[in-house]
mmCIF file of C-alpha atoms in Angstrom:
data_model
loop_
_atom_site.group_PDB
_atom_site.id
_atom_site.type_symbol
_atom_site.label_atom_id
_atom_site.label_comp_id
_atom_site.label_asym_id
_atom_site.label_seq_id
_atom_site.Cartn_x
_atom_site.Cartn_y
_atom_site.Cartn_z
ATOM 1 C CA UNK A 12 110.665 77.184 41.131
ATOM 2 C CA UNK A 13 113.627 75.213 40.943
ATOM 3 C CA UNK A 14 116.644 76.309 42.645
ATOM 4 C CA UNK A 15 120.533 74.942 42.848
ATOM 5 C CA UNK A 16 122.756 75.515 46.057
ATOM 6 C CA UNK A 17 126.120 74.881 46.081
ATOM 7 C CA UNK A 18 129.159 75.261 48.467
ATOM 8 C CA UNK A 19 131.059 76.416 50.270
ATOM 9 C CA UNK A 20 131.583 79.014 47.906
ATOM 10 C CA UNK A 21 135.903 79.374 48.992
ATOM 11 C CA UNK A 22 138.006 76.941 50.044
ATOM 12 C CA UNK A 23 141.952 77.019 50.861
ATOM 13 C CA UNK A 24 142.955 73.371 51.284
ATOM 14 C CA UNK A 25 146.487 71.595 51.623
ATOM 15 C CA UNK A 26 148.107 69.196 49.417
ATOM 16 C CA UNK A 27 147.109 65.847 50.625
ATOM 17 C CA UNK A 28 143.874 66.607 52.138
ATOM 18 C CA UNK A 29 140.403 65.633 51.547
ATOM 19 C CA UNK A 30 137.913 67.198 49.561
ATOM 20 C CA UNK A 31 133.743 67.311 49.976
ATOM 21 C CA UNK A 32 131.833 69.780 47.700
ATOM 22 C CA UNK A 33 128.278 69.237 48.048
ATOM 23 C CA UNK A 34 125.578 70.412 45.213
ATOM 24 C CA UNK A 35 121.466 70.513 45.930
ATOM 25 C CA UNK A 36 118.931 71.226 43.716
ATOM 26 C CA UNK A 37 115.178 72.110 45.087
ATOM 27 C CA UNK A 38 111.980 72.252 43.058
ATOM 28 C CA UNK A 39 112.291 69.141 40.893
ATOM 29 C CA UNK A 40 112.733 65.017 40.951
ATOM 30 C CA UNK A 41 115.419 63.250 38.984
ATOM 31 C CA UNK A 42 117.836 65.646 37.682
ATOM 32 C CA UNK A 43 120.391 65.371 35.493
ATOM 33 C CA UNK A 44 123.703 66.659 37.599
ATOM 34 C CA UNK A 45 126.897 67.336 36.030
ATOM 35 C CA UNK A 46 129.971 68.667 37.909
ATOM 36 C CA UNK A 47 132.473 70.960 36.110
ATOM 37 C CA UNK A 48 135.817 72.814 36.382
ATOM 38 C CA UNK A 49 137.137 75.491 34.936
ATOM 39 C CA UNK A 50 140.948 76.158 35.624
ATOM 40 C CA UNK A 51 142.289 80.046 35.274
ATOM 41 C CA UNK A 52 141.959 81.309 31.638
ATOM 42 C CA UNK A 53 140.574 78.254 30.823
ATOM 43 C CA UNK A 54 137.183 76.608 29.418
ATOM 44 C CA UNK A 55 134.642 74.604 30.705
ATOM 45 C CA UNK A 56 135.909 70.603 31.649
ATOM 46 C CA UNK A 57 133.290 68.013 32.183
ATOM 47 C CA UNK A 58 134.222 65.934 35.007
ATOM 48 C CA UNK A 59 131.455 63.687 36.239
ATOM 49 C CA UNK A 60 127.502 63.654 35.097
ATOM 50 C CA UNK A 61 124.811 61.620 36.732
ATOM 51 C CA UNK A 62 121.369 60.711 35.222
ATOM 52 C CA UNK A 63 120.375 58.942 38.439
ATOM 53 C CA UNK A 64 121.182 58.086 41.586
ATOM 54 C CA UNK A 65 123.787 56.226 42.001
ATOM 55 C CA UNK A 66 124.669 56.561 38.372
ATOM 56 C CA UNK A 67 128.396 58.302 37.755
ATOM 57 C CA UNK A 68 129.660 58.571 34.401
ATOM 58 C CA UNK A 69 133.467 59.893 34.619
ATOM 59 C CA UNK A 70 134.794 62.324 31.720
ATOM 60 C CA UNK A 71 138.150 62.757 33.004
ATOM 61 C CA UNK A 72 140.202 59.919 34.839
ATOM 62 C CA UNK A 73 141.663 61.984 37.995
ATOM 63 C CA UNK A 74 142.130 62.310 41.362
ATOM 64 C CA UNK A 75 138.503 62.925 42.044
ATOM 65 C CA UNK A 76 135.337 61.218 42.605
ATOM 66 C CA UNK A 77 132.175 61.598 42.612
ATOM 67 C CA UNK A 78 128.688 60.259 44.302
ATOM 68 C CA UNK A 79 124.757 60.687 44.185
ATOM 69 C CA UNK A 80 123.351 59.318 47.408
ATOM 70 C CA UNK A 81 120.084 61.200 47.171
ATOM 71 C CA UNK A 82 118.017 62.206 43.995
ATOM 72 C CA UNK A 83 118.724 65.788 44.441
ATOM 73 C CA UNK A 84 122.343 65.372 45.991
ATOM 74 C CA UNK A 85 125.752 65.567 44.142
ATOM 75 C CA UNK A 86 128.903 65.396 46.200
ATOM 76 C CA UNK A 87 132.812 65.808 44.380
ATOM 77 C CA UNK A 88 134.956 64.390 46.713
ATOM 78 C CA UNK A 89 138.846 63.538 46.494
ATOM 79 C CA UNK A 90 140.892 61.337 48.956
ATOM 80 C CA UNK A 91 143.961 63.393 48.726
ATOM 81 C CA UNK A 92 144.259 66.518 46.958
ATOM 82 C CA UNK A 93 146.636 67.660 44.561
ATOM 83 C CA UNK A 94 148.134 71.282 43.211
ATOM 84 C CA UNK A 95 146.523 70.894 39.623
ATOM 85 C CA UNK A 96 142.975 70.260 41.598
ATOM 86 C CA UNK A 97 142.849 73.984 41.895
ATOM 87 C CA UNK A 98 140.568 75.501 40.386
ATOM 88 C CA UNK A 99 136.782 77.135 40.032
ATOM 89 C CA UNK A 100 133.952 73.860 40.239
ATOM 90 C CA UNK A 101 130.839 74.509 39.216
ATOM 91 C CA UNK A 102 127.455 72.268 39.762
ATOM 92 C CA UNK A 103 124.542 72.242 37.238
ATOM 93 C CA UNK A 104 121.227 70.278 36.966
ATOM 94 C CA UNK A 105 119.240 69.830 33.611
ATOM 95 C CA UNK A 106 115.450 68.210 33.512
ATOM 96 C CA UNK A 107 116.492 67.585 29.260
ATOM 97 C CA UNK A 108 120.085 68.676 27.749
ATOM 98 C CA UNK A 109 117.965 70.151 25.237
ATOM 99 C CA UNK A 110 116.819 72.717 27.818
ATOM 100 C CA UNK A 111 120.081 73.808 28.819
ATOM 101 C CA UNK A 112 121.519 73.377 31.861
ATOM 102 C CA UNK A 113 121.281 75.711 35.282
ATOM 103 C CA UNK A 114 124.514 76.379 36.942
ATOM 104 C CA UNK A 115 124.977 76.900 41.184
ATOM 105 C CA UNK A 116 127.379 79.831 42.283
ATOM 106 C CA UNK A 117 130.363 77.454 42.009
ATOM 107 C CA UNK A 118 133.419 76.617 44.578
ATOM 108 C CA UNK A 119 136.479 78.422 44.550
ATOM 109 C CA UNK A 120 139.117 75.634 45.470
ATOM 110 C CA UNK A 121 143.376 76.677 45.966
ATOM 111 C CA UNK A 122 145.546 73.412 46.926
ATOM 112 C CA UNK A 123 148.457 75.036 48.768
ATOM 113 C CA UNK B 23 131.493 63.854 18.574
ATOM 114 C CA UNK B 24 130.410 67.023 19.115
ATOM 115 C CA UNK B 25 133.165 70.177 19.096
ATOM 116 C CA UNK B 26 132.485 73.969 19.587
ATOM 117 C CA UNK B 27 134.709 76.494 18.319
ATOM 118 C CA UNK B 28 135.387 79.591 19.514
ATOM 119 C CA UNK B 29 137.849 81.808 17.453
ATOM 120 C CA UNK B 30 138.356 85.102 19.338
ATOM 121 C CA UNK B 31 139.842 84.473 23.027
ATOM 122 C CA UNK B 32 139.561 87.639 23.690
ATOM 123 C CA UNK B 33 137.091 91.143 22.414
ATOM 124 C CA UNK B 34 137.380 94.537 23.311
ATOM 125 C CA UNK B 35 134.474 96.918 21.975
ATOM 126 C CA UNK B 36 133.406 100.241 23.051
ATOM 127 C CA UNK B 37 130.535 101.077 25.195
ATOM 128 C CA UNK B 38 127.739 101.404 22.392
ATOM 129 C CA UNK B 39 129.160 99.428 19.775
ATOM 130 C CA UNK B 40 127.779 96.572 17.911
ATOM 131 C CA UNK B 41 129.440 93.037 19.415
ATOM 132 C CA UNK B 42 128.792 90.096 17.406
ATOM 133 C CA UNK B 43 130.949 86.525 19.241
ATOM 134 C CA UNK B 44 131.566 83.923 16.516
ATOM 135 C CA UNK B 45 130.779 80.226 17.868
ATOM 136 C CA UNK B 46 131.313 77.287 15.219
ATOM 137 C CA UNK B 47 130.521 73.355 15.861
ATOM 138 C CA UNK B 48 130.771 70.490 14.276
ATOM 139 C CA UNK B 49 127.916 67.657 14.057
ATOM 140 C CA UNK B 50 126.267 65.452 11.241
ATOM 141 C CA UNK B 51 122.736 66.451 12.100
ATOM 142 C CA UNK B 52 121.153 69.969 13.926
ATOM 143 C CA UNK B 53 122.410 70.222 17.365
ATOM 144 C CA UNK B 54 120.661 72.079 20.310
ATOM 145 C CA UNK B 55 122.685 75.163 20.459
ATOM 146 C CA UNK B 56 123.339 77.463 23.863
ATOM 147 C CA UNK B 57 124.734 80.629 24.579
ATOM 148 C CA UNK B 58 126.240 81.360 28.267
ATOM 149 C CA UNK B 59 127.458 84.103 30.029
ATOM 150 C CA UNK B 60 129.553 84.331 33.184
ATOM 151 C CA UNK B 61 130.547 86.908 35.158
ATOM 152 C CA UNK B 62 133.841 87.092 37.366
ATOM 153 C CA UNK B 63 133.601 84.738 40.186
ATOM 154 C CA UNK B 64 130.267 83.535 39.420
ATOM 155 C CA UNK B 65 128.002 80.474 37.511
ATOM 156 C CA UNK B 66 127.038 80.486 33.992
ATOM 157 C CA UNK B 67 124.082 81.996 33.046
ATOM 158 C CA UNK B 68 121.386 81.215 29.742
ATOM 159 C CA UNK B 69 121.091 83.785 27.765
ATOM 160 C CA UNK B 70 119.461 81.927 25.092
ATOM 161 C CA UNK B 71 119.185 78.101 23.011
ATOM 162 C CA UNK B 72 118.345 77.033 19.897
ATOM 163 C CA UNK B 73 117.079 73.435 18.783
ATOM 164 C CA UNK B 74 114.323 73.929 15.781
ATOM 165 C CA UNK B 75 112.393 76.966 14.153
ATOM 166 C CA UNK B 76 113.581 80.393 13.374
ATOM 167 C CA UNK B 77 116.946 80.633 13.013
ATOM 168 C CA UNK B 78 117.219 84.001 14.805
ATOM 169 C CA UNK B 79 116.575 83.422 18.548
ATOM 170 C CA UNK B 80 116.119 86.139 20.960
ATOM 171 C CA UNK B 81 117.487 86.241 24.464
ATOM 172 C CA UNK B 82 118.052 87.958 27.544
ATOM 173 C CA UNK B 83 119.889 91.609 28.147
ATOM 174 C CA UNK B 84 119.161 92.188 24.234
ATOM 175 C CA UNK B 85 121.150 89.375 23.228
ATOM 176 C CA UNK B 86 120.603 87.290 19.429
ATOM 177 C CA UNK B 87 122.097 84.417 18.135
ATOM 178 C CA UNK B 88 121.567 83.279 14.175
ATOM 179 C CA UNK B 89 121.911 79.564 13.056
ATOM 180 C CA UNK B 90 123.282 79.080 9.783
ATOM 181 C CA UNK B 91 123.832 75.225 9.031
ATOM 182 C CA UNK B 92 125.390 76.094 5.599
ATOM 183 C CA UNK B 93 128.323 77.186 7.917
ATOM 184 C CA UNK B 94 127.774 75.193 10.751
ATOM 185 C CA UNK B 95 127.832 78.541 13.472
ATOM 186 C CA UNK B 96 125.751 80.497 15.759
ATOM 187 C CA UNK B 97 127.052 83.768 16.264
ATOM 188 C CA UNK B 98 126.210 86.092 19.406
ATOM 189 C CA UNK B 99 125.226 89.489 18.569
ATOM 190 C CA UNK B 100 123.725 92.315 20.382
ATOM 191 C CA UNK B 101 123.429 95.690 18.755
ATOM 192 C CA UNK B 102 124.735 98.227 21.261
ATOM 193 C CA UNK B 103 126.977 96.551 24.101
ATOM 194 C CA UNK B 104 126.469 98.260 27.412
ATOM 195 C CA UNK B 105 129.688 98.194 30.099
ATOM 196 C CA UNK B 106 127.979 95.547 32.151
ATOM 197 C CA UNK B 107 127.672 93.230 29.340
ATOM 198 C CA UNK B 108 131.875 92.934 30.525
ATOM 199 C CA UNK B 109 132.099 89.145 31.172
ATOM 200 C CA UNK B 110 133.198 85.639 29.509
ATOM 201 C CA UNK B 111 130.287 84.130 26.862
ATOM 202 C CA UNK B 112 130.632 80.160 26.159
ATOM 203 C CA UNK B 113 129.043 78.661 23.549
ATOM 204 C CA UNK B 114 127.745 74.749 23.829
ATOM 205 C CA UNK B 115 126.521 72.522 22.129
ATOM 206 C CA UNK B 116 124.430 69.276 22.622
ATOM 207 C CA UNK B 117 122.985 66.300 20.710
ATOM 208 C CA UNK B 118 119.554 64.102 21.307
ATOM 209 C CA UNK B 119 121.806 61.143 21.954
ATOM 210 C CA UNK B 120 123.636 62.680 24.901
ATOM 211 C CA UNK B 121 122.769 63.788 28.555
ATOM 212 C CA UNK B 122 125.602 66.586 28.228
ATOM 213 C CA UNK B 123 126.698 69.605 26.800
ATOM 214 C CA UNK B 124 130.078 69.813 24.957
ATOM 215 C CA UNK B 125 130.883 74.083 26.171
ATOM 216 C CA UNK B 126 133.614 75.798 23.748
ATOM 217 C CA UNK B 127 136.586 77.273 25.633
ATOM 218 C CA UNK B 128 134.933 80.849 25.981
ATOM 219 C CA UNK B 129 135.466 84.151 24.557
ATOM 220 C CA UNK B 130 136.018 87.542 27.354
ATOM 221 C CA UNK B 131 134.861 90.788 26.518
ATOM 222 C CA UNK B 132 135.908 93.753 27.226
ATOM 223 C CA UNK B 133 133.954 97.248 27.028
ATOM 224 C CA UNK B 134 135.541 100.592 27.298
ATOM 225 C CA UNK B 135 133.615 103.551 28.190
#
């Protein structure tokens, strides 16, 4: 069965620092990967989705980044982090959008 | 594009109760239609799609959704909402055209006991 891991589940970083959240998905070959965030009270932000590797589409223009070096890997990184990066990120794989998509535990990220 | 709607930011019922979580969208054609739950600190979870057939789809943990193009929603219902059904439901929606899903901004319940 096909599963998603994704971590680390906290993290407490300072302003200015980098960022590396890494997402892995077992039991399949050339998933669709889409990284999310969701900021307190709110909904559900697209920020970068990948049909392939080394094929990034960016929703939101930011301070992130994002890369697919392997077929089952999906990294968010940032160069220098910011207060409004806060917030919960959450990894998710789809075989067909029509099927839905299957979400990892998420990362808890505070900028302080 | 896509848009999902969801009116009520925020439900309270009572352990028992009927729930029903109202989830509008807009698109020219039939969009595949999803219904998530998360609970506090964790992923999203399916608790149930819809893309073609009956309108009324059943799900997981006693959940149901209805399609009704004439008003363009799919409303989550269950018929008696347990306390552990406590958590945030998202509805999404997502076209044949597109690799992504387009999530409304959630709706948190609330059960008293």
């Amino acid at each position: 069965s096909q599963t998603i891991h994704q971590w680390p589940a906290t993290l407490v970083q300072p302003v200015g620092s980098p960022l590396s959240l890494e997402c892995t998905v077992e039991g399949t070959s050339n998933p669709n990967l889409y990284w999310y965030r969701q900021a307190a009270g709110r909904g559900l932000q697209l920020l970068f989705y990948s049909v392939g590797i080394g094929q990034i589409s960016s929703e939101v223009p930011q301070n992130l980044s994002a890369s697919r070096p392997q077929d089952r890997q999906f990294i968010l990184s940032s160069k220098k982090l910011l207060l409004s990066d806060s917030g919960f990120y959450l990894c998710a794989w789809s075989e067909r959008v029509d099927y839905g998509y299957t979400f990892g535990s998420g990362t808890r990220l505070t900028v302080v | 594009a896509q848009s999902v709607t969801q009116p009520d930011i925020h439900i309270t019922v009572s352990e028992g109760a009927s729930l029903e979580l109202r989830c509008n969208y807009s698109y020219g054609a039939t969009p595949y239609l999803f219904w998530y739950v998360q609970s506090p600190g964790q992923g999203l979870q399916l608790l149930l799609k819809y893309f073609s057939g009956d309108t009324l789809v059943q799900g997981i943990k006693g959940f149901e959704a209805e399609f009704k193009r004439s008003q363009s929603s799919f409303n989550l219902r269950k018929p008696s909402v347990h306390w552990s059904d406590a958590a945030e439901y998202f509805c999404a929606v997502a076209t044949g055209t597109a690799s992504k899903l387009t999530f409304g901004t959630g709706t948190r319940l609330q059960v008293t006991l």
